[in-house]
Coordinates of C-alpha atoms and ligand atoms in Angstrom, one line a residue:
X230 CA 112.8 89.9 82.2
X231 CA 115.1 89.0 84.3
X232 CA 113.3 88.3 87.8
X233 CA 109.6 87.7 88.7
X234 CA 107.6 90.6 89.2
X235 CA 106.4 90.1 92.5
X236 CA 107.2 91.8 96.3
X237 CA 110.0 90.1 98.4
X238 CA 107.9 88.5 101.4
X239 CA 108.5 90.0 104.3
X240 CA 106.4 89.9 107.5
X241 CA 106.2 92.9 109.5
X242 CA 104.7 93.2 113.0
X243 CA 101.0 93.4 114.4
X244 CA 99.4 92.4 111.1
X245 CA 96.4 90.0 110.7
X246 CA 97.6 87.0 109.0
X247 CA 94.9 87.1 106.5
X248 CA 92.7 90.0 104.8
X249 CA 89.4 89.5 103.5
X250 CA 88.9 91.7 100.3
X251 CA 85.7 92.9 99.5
X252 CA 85.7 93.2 95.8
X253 CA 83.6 96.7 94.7
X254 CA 84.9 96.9 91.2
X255 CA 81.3 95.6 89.3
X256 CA 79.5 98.1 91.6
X257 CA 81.4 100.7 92.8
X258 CA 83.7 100.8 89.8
X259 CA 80.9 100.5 86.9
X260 CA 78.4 102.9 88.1
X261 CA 81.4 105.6 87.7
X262 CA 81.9 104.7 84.5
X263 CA 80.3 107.0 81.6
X264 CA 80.2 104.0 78.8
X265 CA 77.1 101.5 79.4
X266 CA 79.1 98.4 79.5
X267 CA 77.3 95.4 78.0
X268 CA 75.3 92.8 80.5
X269 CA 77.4 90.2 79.5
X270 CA 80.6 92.0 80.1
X271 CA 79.4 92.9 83.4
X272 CA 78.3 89.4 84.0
X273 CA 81.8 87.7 82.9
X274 CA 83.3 90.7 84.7
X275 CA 82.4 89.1 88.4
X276 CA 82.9 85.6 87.6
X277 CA 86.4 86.6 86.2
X278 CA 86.9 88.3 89.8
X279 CA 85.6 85.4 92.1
X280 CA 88.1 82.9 89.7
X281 CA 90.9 85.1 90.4
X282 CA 90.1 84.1 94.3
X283 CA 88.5 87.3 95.5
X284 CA 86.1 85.4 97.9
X285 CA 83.6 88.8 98.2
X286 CA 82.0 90.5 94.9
X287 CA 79.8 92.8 95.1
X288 CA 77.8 92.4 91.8
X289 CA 75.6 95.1 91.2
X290 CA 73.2 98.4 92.6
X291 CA 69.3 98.0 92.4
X292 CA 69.5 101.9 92.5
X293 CA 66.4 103.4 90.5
X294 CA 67.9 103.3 86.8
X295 CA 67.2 107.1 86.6
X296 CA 70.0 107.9 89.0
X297 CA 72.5 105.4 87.7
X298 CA 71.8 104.1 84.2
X299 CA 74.7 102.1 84.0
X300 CA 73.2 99.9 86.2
X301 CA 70.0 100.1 84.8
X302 CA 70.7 95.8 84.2
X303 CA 71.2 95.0 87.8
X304 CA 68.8 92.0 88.1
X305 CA 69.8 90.6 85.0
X306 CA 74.0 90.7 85.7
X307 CA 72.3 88.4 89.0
X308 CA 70.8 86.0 86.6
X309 CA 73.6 85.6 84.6
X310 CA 76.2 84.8 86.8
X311 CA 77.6 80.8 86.5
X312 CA 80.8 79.2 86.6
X313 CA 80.9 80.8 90.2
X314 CA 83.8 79.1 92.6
X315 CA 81.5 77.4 95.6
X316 CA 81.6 79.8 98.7
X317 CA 81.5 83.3 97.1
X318 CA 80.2 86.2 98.9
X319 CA 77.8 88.0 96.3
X320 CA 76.3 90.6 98.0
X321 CA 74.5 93.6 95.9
X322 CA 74.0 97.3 96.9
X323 CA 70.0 98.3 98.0
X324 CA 69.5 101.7 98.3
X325 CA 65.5 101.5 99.5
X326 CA 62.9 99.1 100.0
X327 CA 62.3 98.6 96.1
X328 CA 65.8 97.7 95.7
X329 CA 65.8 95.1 98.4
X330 CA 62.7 94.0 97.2
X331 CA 64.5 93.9 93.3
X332 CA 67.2 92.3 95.6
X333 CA 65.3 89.5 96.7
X334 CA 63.5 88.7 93.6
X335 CA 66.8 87.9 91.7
X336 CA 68.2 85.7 94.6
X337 CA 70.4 87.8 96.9
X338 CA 71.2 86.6 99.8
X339 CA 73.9 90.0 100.9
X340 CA 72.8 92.8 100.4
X341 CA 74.4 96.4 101.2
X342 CA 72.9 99.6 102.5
X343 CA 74.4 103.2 102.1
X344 CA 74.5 105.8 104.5
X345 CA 76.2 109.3 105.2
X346 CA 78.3 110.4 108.5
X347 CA 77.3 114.1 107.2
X348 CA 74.3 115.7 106.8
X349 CA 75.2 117.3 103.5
X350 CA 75.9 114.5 101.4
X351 CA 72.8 112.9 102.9
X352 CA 70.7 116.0 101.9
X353 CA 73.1 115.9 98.2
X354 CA 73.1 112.0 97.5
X355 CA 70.2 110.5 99.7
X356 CA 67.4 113.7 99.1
X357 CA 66.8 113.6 102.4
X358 CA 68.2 114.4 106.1
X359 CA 70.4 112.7 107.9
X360 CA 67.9 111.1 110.5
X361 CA 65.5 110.7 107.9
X362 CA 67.9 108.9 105.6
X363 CA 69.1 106.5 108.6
X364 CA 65.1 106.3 109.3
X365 CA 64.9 105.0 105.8
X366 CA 68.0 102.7 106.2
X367 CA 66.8 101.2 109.2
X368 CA 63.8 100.0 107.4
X369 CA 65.7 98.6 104.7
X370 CA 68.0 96.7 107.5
X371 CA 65.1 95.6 109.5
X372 CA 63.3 93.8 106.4
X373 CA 66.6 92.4 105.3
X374 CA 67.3 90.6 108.4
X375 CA 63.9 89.7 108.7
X376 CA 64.5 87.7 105.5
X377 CA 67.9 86.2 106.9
X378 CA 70.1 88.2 105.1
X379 CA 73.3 89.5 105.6
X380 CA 73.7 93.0 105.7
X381 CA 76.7 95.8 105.2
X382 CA 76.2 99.2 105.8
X383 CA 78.0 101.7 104.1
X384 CA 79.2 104.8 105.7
X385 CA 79.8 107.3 103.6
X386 CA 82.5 110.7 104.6
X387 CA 83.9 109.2 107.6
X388 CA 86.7 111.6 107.3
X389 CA 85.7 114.5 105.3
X390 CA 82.9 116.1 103.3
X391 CA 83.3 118.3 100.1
X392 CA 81.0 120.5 101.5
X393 CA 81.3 120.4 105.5
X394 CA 84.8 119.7 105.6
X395 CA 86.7 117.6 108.2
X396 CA 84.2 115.5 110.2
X397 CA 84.2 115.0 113.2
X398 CA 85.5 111.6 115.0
X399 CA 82.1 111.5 117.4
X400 CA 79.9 111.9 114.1
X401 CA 81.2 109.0 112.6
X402 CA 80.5 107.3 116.1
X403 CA 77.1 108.6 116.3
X404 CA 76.2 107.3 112.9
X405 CA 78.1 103.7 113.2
X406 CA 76.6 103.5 116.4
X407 CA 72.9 104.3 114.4
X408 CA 74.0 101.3 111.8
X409 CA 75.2 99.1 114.3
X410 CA 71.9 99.2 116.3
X411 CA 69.8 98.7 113.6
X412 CA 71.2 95.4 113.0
X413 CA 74.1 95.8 110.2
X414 CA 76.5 93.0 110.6
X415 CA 79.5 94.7 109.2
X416 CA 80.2 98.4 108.4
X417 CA 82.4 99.8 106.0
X418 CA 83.9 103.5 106.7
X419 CA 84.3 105.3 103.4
X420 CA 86.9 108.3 103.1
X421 CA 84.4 108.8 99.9
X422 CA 87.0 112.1 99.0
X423 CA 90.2 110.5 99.6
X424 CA 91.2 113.1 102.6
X425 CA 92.0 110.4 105.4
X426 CA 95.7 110.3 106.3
X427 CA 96.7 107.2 108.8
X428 CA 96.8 109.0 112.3
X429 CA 92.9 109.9 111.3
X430 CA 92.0 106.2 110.4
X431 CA 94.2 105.3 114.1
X432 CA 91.9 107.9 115.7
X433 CA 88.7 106.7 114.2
X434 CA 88.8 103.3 115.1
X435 CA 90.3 104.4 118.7
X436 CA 87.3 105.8 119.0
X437 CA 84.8 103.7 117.4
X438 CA 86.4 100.9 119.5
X439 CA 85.2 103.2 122.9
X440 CA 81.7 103.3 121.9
X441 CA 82.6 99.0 121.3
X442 CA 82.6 98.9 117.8
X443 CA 85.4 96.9 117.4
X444 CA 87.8 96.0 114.2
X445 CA 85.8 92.5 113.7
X446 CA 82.6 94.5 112.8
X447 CA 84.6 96.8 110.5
X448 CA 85.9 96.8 106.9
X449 CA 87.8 100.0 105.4
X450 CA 86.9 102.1 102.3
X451 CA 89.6 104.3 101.1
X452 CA 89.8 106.4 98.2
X453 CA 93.4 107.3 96.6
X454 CA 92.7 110.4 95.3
X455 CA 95.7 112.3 97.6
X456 CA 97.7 109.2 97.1
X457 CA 97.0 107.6 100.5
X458 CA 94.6 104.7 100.3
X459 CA 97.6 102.1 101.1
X460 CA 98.7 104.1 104.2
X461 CA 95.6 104.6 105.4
X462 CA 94.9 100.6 105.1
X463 CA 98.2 99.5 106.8
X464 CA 97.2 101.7 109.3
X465 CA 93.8 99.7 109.6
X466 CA 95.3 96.3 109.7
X467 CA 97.9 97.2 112.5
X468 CA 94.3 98.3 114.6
X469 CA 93.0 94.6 114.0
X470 CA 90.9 95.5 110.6
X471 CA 90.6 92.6 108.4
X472 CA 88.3 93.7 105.8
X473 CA 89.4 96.3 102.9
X474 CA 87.4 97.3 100.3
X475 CA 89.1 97.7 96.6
X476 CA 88.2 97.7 92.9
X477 CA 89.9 95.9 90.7
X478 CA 91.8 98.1 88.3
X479 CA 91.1 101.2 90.3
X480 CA 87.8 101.1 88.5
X481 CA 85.4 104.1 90.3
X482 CA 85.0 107.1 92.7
X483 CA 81.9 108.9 93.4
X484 CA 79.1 109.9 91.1
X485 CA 78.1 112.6 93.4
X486 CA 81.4 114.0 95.0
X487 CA 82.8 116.0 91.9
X488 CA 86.3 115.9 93.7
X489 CA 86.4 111.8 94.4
X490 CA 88.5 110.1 91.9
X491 CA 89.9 106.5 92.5
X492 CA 89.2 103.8 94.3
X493 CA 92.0 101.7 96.1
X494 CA 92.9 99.5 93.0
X495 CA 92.7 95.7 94.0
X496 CA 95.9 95.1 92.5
X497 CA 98.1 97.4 94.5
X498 CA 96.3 96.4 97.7
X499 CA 97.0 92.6 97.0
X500 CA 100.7 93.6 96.0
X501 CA 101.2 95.2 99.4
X502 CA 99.7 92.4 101.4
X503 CA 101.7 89.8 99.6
X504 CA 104.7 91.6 100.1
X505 CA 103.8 91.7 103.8
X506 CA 102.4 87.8 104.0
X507 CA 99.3 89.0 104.5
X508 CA 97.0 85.9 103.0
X509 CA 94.3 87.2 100.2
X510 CA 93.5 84.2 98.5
X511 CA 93.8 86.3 95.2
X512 CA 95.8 85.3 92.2
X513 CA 97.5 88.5 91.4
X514 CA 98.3 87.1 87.6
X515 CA 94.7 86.6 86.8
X516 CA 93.3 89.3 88.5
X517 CA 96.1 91.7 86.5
X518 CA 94.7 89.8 83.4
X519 CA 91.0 90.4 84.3
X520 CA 91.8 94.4 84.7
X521 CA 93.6 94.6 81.4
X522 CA 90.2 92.9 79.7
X523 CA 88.1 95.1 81.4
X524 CA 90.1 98.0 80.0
X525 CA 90.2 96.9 77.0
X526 CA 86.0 96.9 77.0
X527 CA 86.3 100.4 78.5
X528 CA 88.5 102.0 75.9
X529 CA 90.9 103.4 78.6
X530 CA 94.3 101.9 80.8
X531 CA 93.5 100.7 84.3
X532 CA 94.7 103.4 86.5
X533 CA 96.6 101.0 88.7
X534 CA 99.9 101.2 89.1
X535 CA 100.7 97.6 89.9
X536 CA 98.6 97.0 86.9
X537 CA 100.3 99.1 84.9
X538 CA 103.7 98.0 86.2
X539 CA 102.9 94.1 85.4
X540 CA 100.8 94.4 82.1
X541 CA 103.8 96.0 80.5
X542 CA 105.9 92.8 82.0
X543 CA 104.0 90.5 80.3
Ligands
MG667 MG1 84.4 103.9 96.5

């Protein structure tokens, strides 16, 4: 090797100096995954990722073990967690009052709700109609605050729905606005199918700014399956957007959207910034090196190019 592998640093314009990842990889990532991966693994899997400086994990689903087995474990990756730097954000996903409750009972202090900007995939993921599903999240919200939490609401097909198609931008309003008002202190828009393309993310958080939900409340949630997750984020940083969701190795998609593959890898994410002198706080070395282990458990390459690109470097 004849040069380090890393980005030449080189600001560019109307960029937040510092980007706050929100690490989905032992959530989002595992639940995707066929294998049952070891307590333990999962366990060492999040404290790896807070070492390597990501300074949000999300650590697990209290989802009812018959819809996602994998995370059948969830209370017990909470009680094994040590060796934790001081500060991390921990939060863990609660799909309904028993989860919160599951939640509480192992020591969570975040917690994250889920919700759809369609009615389809509320019907298909949530069993139940849109207003009755935000009924159900509002609930959820209104105990969690009531116990101090901190809460993110999820918002699932921001941009388009396997089964409605394109979504429209005053939908996604309508049901931000919904999470908003029942107390969520951040949301995160998913493009749960990977179909956003940068002018859409530029006119969804125009208009989500008009109804005054502004970039300070929002994080991003972008799929790569057409190849566009990193376009699509740039796009949200130049409209003020400081939170972006990724999972280490590229670890994920969606266990209910048969066309979602990959989430934004953490790796090429933090590459980008870096190149751009965007702060992450992330050590890109360790958090390469905590993908290629968590691969290694999984019997299959990370799907990250940046991954890919500095594993065979080293
Ligand atoms: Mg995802």
């Amino acid at each position: 090797m004849t040069h380090s592998p890393l980005p030449m640093r080189v600001p560019a314009a109307g960029l937040p100096p510092r980007v706050r990842i929100h690490e989905v990889g032992p959530r989002d990532g595992l639940q995707n995954e066929k294998a049952i991966v070891p307590t333990d693994v999962k366990a060492d899997f999040v404290c790896r990722l807070a070492n390597a400086g990501l300074s949000t994990v999300e650590v697990t689903s209290f989802v009812h073990p018959k819809w996602v087995p994998q995370l059948a474990d969830a209370g017990e990756v909470c009680l094994r967690l040590d060796d934790l730097p001081a500060g991390v954000r921990l939060p863990v996903l609660v799909p309904n009052i028993r989860g919160l409750e599951r939640a509480t009972a192992h020591g969570a202090r975040r917690v994250a709700i889920a919700a759809s900007a369609t009615e389809t995939f509320a019907r298909r993921n949530l069993n139940r109609t849109l207003d009755e599903s935000l009924a159900m999240s509002a609930e959820v919200v209104a105990q969690a605050k009531g116990q101090g939490m901190h809460v993110r609401g999820y918002l699932s097909m921001c941009f388009g729905d396997p089964w409605e198609g394109p979504v429209p931008l005053e939908q996604v309003v309508r049901t931000a606005r919904a999470l908003a008002d029942m107390g969520c202190d951040e949301l995160s828009l998913g493009d749960t199918i990977g179909v956003a393309t940068p002018g859409h993310v530029s006119a969804l958080l125009d208009a989500l700014a008009a109804d005054g939900l502004g970039a300070d409340r929002l994080g991003v949630h972008f799929h790569d399956t057409y190849g566009q997750a990193l376009a699509n984020t740039l796009a949200a940083l130049q409209h003020g957007v400081t939170t972006v969701d990724a999972s280490a190795g590229g670890l994920g998609g969606c266990p209910f959207a048969g066309s979602a593959t990959g989430n934004l890898a953490t790796e090429d994410l933090v590459w980008m910034l870096q190149g751009l002198g965007v702060e992450t706080g992330v050590d890109l070395d360790a958090l390469v090196a905590t993908s290629v282990w968590m691969a290694e458990r999984l019997g299959r390459p990370s799907p990250s190019r940046t991954v890919t690109a500095l594993a065979r470097k080293e």
